[in-house]
XYZ file of C-alpha atoms in Angstrom:
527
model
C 47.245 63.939 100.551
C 47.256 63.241 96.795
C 43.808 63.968 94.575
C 43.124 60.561 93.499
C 44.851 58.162 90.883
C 46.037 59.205 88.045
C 44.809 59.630 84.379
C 45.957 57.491 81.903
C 48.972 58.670 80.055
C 49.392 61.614 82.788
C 51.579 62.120 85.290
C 49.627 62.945 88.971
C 48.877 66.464 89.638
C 51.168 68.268 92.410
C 50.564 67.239 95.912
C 49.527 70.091 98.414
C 51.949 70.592 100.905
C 51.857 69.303 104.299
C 51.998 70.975 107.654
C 55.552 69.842 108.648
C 57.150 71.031 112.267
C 59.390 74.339 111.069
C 61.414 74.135 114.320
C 65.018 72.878 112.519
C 64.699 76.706 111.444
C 65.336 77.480 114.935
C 67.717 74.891 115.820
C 70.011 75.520 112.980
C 70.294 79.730 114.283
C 68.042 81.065 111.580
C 65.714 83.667 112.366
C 63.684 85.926 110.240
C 66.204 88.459 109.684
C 70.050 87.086 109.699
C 73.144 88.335 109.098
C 75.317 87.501 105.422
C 78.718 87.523 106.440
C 81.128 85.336 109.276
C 84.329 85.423 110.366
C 84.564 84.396 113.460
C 81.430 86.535 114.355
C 78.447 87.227 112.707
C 78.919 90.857 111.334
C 76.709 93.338 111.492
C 76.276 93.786 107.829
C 75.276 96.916 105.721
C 74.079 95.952 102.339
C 70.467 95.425 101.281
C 68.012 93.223 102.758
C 66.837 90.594 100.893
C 64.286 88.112 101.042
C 64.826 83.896 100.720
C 62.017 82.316 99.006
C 60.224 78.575 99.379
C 60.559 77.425 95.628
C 57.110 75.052 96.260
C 55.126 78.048 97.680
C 56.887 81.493 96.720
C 56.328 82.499 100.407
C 59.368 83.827 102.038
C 61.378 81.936 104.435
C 63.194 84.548 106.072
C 65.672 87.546 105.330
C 69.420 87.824 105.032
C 71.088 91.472 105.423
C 73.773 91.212 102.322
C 77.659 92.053 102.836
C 78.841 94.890 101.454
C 82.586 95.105 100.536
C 83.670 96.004 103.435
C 82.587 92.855 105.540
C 84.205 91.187 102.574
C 87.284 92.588 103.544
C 87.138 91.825 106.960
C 86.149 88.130 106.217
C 88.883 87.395 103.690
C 91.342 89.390 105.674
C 90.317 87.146 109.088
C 90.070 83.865 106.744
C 94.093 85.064 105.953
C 95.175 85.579 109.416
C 93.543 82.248 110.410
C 95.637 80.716 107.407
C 98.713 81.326 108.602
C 98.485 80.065 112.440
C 96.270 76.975 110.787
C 99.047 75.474 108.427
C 101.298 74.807 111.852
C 98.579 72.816 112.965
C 100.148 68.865 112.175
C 97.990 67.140 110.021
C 96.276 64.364 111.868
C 95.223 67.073 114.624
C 93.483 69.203 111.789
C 91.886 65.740 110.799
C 90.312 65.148 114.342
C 89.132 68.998 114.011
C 87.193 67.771 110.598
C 85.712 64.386 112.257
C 84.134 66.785 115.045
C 82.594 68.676 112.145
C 81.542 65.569 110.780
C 80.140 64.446 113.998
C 78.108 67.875 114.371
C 77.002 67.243 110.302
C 75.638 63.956 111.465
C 73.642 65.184 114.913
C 71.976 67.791 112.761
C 71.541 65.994 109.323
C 67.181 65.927 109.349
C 67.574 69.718 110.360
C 69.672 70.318 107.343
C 68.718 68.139 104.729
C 64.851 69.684 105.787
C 66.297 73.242 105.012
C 68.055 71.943 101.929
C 64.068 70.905 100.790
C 62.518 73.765 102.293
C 64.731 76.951 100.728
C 66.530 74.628 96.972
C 63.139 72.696 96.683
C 64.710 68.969 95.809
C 62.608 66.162 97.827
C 63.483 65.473 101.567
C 65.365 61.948 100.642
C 67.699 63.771 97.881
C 68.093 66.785 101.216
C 69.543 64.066 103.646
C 71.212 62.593 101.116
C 73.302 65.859 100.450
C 74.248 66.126 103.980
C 74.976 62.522 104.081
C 77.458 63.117 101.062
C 78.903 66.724 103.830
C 79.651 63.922 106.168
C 81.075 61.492 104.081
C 83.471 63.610 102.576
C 84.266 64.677 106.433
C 85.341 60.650 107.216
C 87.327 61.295 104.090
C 89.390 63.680 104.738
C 89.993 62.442 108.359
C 91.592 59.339 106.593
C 93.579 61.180 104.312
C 94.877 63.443 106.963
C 97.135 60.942 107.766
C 98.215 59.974 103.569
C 99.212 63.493 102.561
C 102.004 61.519 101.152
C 104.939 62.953 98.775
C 107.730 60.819 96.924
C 111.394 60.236 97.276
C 113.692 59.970 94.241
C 116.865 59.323 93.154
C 119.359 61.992 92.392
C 121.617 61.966 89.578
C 124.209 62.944 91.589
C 126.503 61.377 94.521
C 125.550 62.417 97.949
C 122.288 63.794 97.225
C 118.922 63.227 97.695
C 115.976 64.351 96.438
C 111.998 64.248 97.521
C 108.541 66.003 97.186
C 106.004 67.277 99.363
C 102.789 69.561 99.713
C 102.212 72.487 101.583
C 98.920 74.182 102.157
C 97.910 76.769 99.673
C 96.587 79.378 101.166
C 92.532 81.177 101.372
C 90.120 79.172 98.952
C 87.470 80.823 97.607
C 84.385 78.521 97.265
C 81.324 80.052 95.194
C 78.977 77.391 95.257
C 75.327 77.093 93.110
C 71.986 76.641 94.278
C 71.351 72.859 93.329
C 73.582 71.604 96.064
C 73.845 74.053 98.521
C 75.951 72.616 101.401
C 77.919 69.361 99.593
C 80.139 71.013 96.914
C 81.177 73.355 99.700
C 81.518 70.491 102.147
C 83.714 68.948 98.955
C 86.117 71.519 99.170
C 86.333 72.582 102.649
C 86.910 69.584 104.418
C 89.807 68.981 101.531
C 91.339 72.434 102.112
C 90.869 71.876 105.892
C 93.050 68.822 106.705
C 95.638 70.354 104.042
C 95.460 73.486 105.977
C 94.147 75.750 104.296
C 90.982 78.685 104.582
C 87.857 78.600 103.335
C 85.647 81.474 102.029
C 82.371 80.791 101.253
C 79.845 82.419 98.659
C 76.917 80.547 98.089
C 73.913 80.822 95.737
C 71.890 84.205 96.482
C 68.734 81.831 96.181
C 69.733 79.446 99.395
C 71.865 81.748 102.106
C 70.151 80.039 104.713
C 71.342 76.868 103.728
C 75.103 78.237 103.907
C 74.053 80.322 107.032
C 72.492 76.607 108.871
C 75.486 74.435 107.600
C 77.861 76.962 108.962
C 76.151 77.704 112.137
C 76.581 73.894 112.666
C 80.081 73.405 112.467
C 81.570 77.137 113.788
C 81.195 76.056 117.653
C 84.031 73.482 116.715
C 86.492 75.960 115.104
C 85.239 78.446 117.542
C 86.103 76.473 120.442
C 90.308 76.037 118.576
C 90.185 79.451 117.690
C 89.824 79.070 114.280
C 86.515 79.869 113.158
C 87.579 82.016 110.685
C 88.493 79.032 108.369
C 84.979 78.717 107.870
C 84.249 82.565 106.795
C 80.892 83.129 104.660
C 79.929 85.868 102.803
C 76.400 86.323 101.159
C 76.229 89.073 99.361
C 75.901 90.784 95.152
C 78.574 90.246 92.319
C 79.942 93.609 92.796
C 81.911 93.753 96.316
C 81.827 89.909 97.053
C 82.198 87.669 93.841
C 83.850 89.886 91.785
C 86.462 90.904 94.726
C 86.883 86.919 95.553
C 88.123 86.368 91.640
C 90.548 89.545 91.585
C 91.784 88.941 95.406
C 95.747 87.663 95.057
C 95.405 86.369 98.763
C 92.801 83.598 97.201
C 95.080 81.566 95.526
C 92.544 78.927 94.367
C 88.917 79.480 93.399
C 86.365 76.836 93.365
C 83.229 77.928 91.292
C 80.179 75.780 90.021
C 78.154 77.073 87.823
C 77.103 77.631 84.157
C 79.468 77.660 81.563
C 79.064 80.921 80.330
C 79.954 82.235 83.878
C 82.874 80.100 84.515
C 84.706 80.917 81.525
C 84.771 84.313 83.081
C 85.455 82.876 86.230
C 88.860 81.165 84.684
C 89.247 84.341 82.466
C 89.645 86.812 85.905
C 91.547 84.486 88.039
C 93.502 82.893 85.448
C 94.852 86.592 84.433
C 96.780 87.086 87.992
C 97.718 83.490 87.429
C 95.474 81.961 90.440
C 94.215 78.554 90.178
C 90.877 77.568 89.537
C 88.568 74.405 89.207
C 85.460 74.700 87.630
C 82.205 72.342 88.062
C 80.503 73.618 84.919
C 77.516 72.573 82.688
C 76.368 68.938 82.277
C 74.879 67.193 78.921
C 74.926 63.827 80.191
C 73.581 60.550 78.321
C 73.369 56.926 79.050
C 73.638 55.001 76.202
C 70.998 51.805 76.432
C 72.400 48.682 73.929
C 69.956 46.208 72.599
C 71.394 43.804 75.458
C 70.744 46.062 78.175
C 68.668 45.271 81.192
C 66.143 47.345 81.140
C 64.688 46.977 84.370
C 67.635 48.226 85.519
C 67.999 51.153 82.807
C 64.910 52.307 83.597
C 64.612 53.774 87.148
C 68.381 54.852 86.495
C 67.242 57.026 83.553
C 64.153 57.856 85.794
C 66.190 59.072 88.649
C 68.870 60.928 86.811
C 65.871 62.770 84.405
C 63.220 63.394 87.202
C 66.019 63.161 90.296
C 66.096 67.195 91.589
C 63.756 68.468 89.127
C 66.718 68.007 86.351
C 68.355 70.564 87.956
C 71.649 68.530 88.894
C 74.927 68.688 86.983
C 75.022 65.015 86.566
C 71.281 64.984 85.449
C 70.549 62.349 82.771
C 69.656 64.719 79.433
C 69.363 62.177 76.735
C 69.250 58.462 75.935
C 71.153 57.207 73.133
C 68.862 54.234 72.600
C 69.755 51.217 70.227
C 66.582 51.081 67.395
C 66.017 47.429 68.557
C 64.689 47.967 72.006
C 63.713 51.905 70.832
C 59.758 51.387 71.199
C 60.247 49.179 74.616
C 62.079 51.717 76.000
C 59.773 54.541 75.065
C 56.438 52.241 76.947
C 58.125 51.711 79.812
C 59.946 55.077 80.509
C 55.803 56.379 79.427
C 54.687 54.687 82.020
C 57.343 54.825 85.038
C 56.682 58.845 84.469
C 53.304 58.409 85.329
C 54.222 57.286 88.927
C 56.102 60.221 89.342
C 54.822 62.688 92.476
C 55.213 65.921 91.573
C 54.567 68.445 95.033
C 55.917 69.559 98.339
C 59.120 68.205 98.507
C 59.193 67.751 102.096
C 56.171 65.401 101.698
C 57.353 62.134 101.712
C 55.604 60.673 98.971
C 56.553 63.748 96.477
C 59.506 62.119 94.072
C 59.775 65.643 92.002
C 59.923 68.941 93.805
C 59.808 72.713 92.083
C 62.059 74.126 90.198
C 64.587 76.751 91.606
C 62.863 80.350 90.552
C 60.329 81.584 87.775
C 63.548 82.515 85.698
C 63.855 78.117 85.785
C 60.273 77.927 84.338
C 61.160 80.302 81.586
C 64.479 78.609 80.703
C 62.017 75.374 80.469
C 59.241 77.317 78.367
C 61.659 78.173 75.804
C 63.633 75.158 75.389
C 60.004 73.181 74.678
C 59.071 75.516 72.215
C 62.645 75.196 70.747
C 61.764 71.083 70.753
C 58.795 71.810 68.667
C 59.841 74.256 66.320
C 62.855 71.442 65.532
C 60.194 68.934 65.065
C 60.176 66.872 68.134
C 57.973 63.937 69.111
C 56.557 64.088 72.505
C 56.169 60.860 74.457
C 55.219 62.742 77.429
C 54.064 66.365 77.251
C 55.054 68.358 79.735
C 56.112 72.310 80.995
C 54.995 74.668 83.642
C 51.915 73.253 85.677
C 49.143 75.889 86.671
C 47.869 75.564 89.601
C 45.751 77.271 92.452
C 45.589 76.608 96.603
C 48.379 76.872 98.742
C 51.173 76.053 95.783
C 50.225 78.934 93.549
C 53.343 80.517 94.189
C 55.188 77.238 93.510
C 57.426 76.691 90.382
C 56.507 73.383 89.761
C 56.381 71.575 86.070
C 55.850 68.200 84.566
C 58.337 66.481 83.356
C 59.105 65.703 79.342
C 59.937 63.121 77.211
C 60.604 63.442 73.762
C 62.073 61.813 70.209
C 64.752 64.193 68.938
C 68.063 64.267 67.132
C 71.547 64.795 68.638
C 72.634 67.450 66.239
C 69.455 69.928 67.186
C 70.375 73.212 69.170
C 68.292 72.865 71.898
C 70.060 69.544 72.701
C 73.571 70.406 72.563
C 73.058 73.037 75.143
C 71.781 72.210 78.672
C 68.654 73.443 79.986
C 68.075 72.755 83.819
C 64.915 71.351 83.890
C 63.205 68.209 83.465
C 63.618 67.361 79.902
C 64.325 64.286 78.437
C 65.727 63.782 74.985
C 65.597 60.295 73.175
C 67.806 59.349 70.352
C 68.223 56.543 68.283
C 71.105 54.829 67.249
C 72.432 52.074 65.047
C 75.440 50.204 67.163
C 78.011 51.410 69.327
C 79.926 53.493 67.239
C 77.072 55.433 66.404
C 76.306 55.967 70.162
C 79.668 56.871 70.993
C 80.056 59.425 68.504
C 76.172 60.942 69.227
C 77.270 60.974 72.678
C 80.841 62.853 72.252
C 78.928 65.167 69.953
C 78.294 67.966 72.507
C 80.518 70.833 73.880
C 80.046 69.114 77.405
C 81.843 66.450 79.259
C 80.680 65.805 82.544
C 79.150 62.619 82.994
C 78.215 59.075 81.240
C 76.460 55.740 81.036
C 75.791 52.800 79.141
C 73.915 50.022 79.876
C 75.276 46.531 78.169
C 75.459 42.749 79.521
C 78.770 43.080 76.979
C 81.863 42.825 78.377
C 83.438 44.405 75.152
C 80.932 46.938 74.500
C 81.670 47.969 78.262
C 85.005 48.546 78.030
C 84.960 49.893 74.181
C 82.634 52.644 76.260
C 85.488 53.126 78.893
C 88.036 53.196 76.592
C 90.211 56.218 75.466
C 88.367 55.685 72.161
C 84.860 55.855 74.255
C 82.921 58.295 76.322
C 85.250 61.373 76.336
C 83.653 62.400 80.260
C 85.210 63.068 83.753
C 82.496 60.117 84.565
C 82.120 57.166 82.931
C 79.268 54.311 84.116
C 78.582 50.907 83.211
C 74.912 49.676 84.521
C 74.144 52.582 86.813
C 73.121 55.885 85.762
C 74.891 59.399 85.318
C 73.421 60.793 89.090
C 74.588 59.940 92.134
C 78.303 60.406 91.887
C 80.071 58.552 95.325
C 82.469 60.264 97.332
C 85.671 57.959 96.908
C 86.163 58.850 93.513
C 87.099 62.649 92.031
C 84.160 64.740 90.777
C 84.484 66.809 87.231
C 84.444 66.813 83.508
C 86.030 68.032 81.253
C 85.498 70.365 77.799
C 82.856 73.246 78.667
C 82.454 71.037 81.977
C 85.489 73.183 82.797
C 88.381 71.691 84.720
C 89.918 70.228 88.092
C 88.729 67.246 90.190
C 86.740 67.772 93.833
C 85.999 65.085 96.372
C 87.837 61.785 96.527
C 90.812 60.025 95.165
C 93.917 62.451 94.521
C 91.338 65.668 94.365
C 93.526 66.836 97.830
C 96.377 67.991 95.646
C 94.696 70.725 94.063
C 94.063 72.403 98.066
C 98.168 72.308 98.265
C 101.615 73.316 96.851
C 104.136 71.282 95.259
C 107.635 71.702 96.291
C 110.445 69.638 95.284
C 113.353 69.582 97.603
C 117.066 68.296 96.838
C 119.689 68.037 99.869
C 122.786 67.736 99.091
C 124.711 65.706 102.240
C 128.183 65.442 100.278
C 131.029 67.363 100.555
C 131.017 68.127 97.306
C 129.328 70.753 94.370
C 128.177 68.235 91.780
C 125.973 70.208 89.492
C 123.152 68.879 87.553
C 123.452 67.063 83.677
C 127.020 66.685 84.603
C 127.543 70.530 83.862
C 131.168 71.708 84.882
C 131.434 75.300 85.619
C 134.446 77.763 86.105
């Protein structure tokens, strides 16, 4: 139901939400009260009561009962136990354990990807899509249950030989953000699971029922092996959960994405008992358009990674590096692809830009604007928090931005998550590489060229200095197959595909010696 066409130069006003059938509530176990803690049971847990909140509406969902430190304790400690009878568990078998998750990911996925809309607020096609990423990373990891492979080398000396292989680490501790509330854990746990290894779950106080829906989906498969403690969850305040899974020695590895500022205490705390850590930190991602680009295909790619999730992804597209030539063309037709955008209800269909996260998101968004103009901006498209009355007067929606600015300017370097877009000219290639190097983040990257050399000039070790580098496709949207992470304040470690396994498991390098002889290494004779 919109409220007619648009006005020229502005984007549509918010669609009202529609009634949609609230029964996946139900049929993912989530009731108006639930419990914040599993490990192997729903606890009866004794910390405050607190409330889950629609982003599009402000009306609350339902209620979650918080852990307190002592359901911490008895999740971590269950999560340990299950550990140690899991990692005799061969391989493959722990693989057909994870394609049965998979399986239950995939019988469920409108259910979830509807809650993913309902309680984070991104549209219902970006919700399935999330759960579609759970259960590709599921097939994943049933594959490379099988290629857990080490290497055998050559000794130095007669009658040995020597090889390496992994060995599962131990309890991870996942603390997950709001923006993707069930992949990034799905990342890491169905990693850690074929390599044998616990999971312990702390997800975003703004979406517990997302955690609490994802994980009453797949328990009735560990459950039914006796191991649904490898799936333990606690919800519950910094003080008895997160900062008790950063100081806990029987967490080996921590997985946290967040914001920067937080993860460099994250590393800080776990790095000083000398666990492990990989960090999915702050994005200030550009594509860089050349005067040979296609823009027809530059410009949804920029749309989607700018608009895509409110702005509020990692891998969100923050500023265009735009060659002068094809500056003003690029302006007109991003202008005018923004006013096609749907801003409402994200489980509405038709809605392409859904709410931000909380009020405290709005804010953030207030102040960087008024940061924009007090630099001296130029706003193609005006934009901010959009007043409204009806049935989304609780809602934290806003209207996208588009502005002329310069790299150097506070307010870019740092990342605001919200839907602002920052446009920057630049002379040639070397002047877009070093605009887009010139921030303290490192996550993602684009640039759109017909060049074969001004490609791979950009993929170079002299180019784009991110995890992710793209030629012809945009900065959002990251594929399974390939490992997911940055690196300056973007933090550190790889999750998801390629070699990103290794970081769930130990090294250990073995030598047998089959002679019957002593030989001792670098030829070193001794007594």
């Amino acid at each position: 139901m919109g409220r007619g066409p648009p006005c020229p130069g502005a984007l549509p006003l918010p669609r009202l939400p529609i009634l949609i059938d609230m029964d996946f509530l139900q049929e993912l176990g989530i009731g108006p009260e639930n419990q914040g803690a599993y490990n192997g049971e729903w606890l009866n847990c004794g910390g405050e009561l607190v409330e889950t909140k629609n982003p599009a509406t402000g009306e609350v969902i339902a209620k979650v009962r918080q852990a307190t430190a002592a359901e911490y304790e008895a999740c971590v400690g269950a999560a340990h136990e299950a550990f140690q009878r899991w990692r005799e568990v061969p391989a493959p078998k722990r693989g057909e354990i994870v394609r049965r998750m998979g399986n239950a990911m995939r019988e469920k996925k409108h259910a979830l990807g509807s809650l993913i809309s309902l309680e984070m607020g991104k549209i219902l096609q970006e919700g399935l899509g999330e759960v579609q990423e759970a259960i590709d990373i599921a097939d994943f990891a049933v594959g490379q249950s099988r290629m857990l492979y080490g290497l055998s080398m050559h000794s130095e000396r007669p009658g040995h030989a020597m090889r390496e292989q992994w060995h599962p680490l131990g309890v991870v501790g996942c603390i997950t953000a709001f923006n993707f509330p069930m992949a990034v854990w799905a990342w890491n746990s169905m990693l850690a699971f074929i390599c044998g290894d616990a999971m312990l779950w702390k997800p975003s106080g703004y979406v517990p029922l997302c955690a609490i829906g994802l994980t009453n989906v797949i328990r009735p498969i560990l459950e039914e092996e006796g191991f649904g403690a490898l799936a333990s969850l606690v919800i519950g305040p910094r003080k008895g959960v997160s900062e008790n899974i950063l100081s806990d020695r029987r967490i080996p590895l921590v997985s946290f994405t967040g914001s920067t500022a937080v993860g460099k205490k994250v590393g800080a705390e776990v790095g000083g008992r000398l666990g492990r850590t990989i960090l999915e930190l702050g994005g200030n991602n550009a594509v860089v358009v050349m005067d040979d680009a296609d823009l027809d295909m530059a410009i949804p790619a920029i749309l989607f990674g700018a608009v895509g999730t409110a702005g509020q992804r990692c891998t969100s597209t923050r500023r265009v590096l735009v060659h002068e030539a094809v500056a003003e063309e690029l302006e007109g037709r991003l202008r005018r692809a923004y006013e096609q955008v749907r801003i409402g209800d994200p489980l509405d269909e038709t809605t392409l830009c859904g709410p931000l996260i909380h009020e405290g998101a709005v804010e953030d968004m207030k102040t960087a604007l008024a940061d924009v103009r007090s630099s001296g901006g130029t706003f193609v498209q005006e934009g901010g928090p959009i007043e409204l009355d009806g049935r989304l007067a609780g809602g934290n929606f806003v209207k996208p931005v588009i502005v002329w600015a310069e790299n150097d300017w506070d307010v870019v370097q740092r990342e605001t998550f919200a839907p602002i877009l920052y446009l920057i000219r630049v002379k040639d290639l070397d002047d877009a590489i070093a605009k887009h190097n010139a921030v303290p983040q490192g996550l993602s990257s684009s640039i759109f060229t017909m060049n074969m050399r001004n490609a791979e000039r950009f993929l170079a070790s002299t180019g784009s200095d991110c995890g992710i580098a793209n030629v012809n496709i945009g900065t959002s949207g990251a594929e399974i197959g390939g490992a997911f992470g940055g690196e300056k304040e973007t933090g550190g470690g790889r999750e998801s595909g390629s070699d990103a396994w290794k970081a769930y498991m130990r090294r250990q390098t073995n030598t047998v010696n089959y002679s019957t002889d002593l030989p001792l290494a670098q030829g070193i004779h001794f007594g």
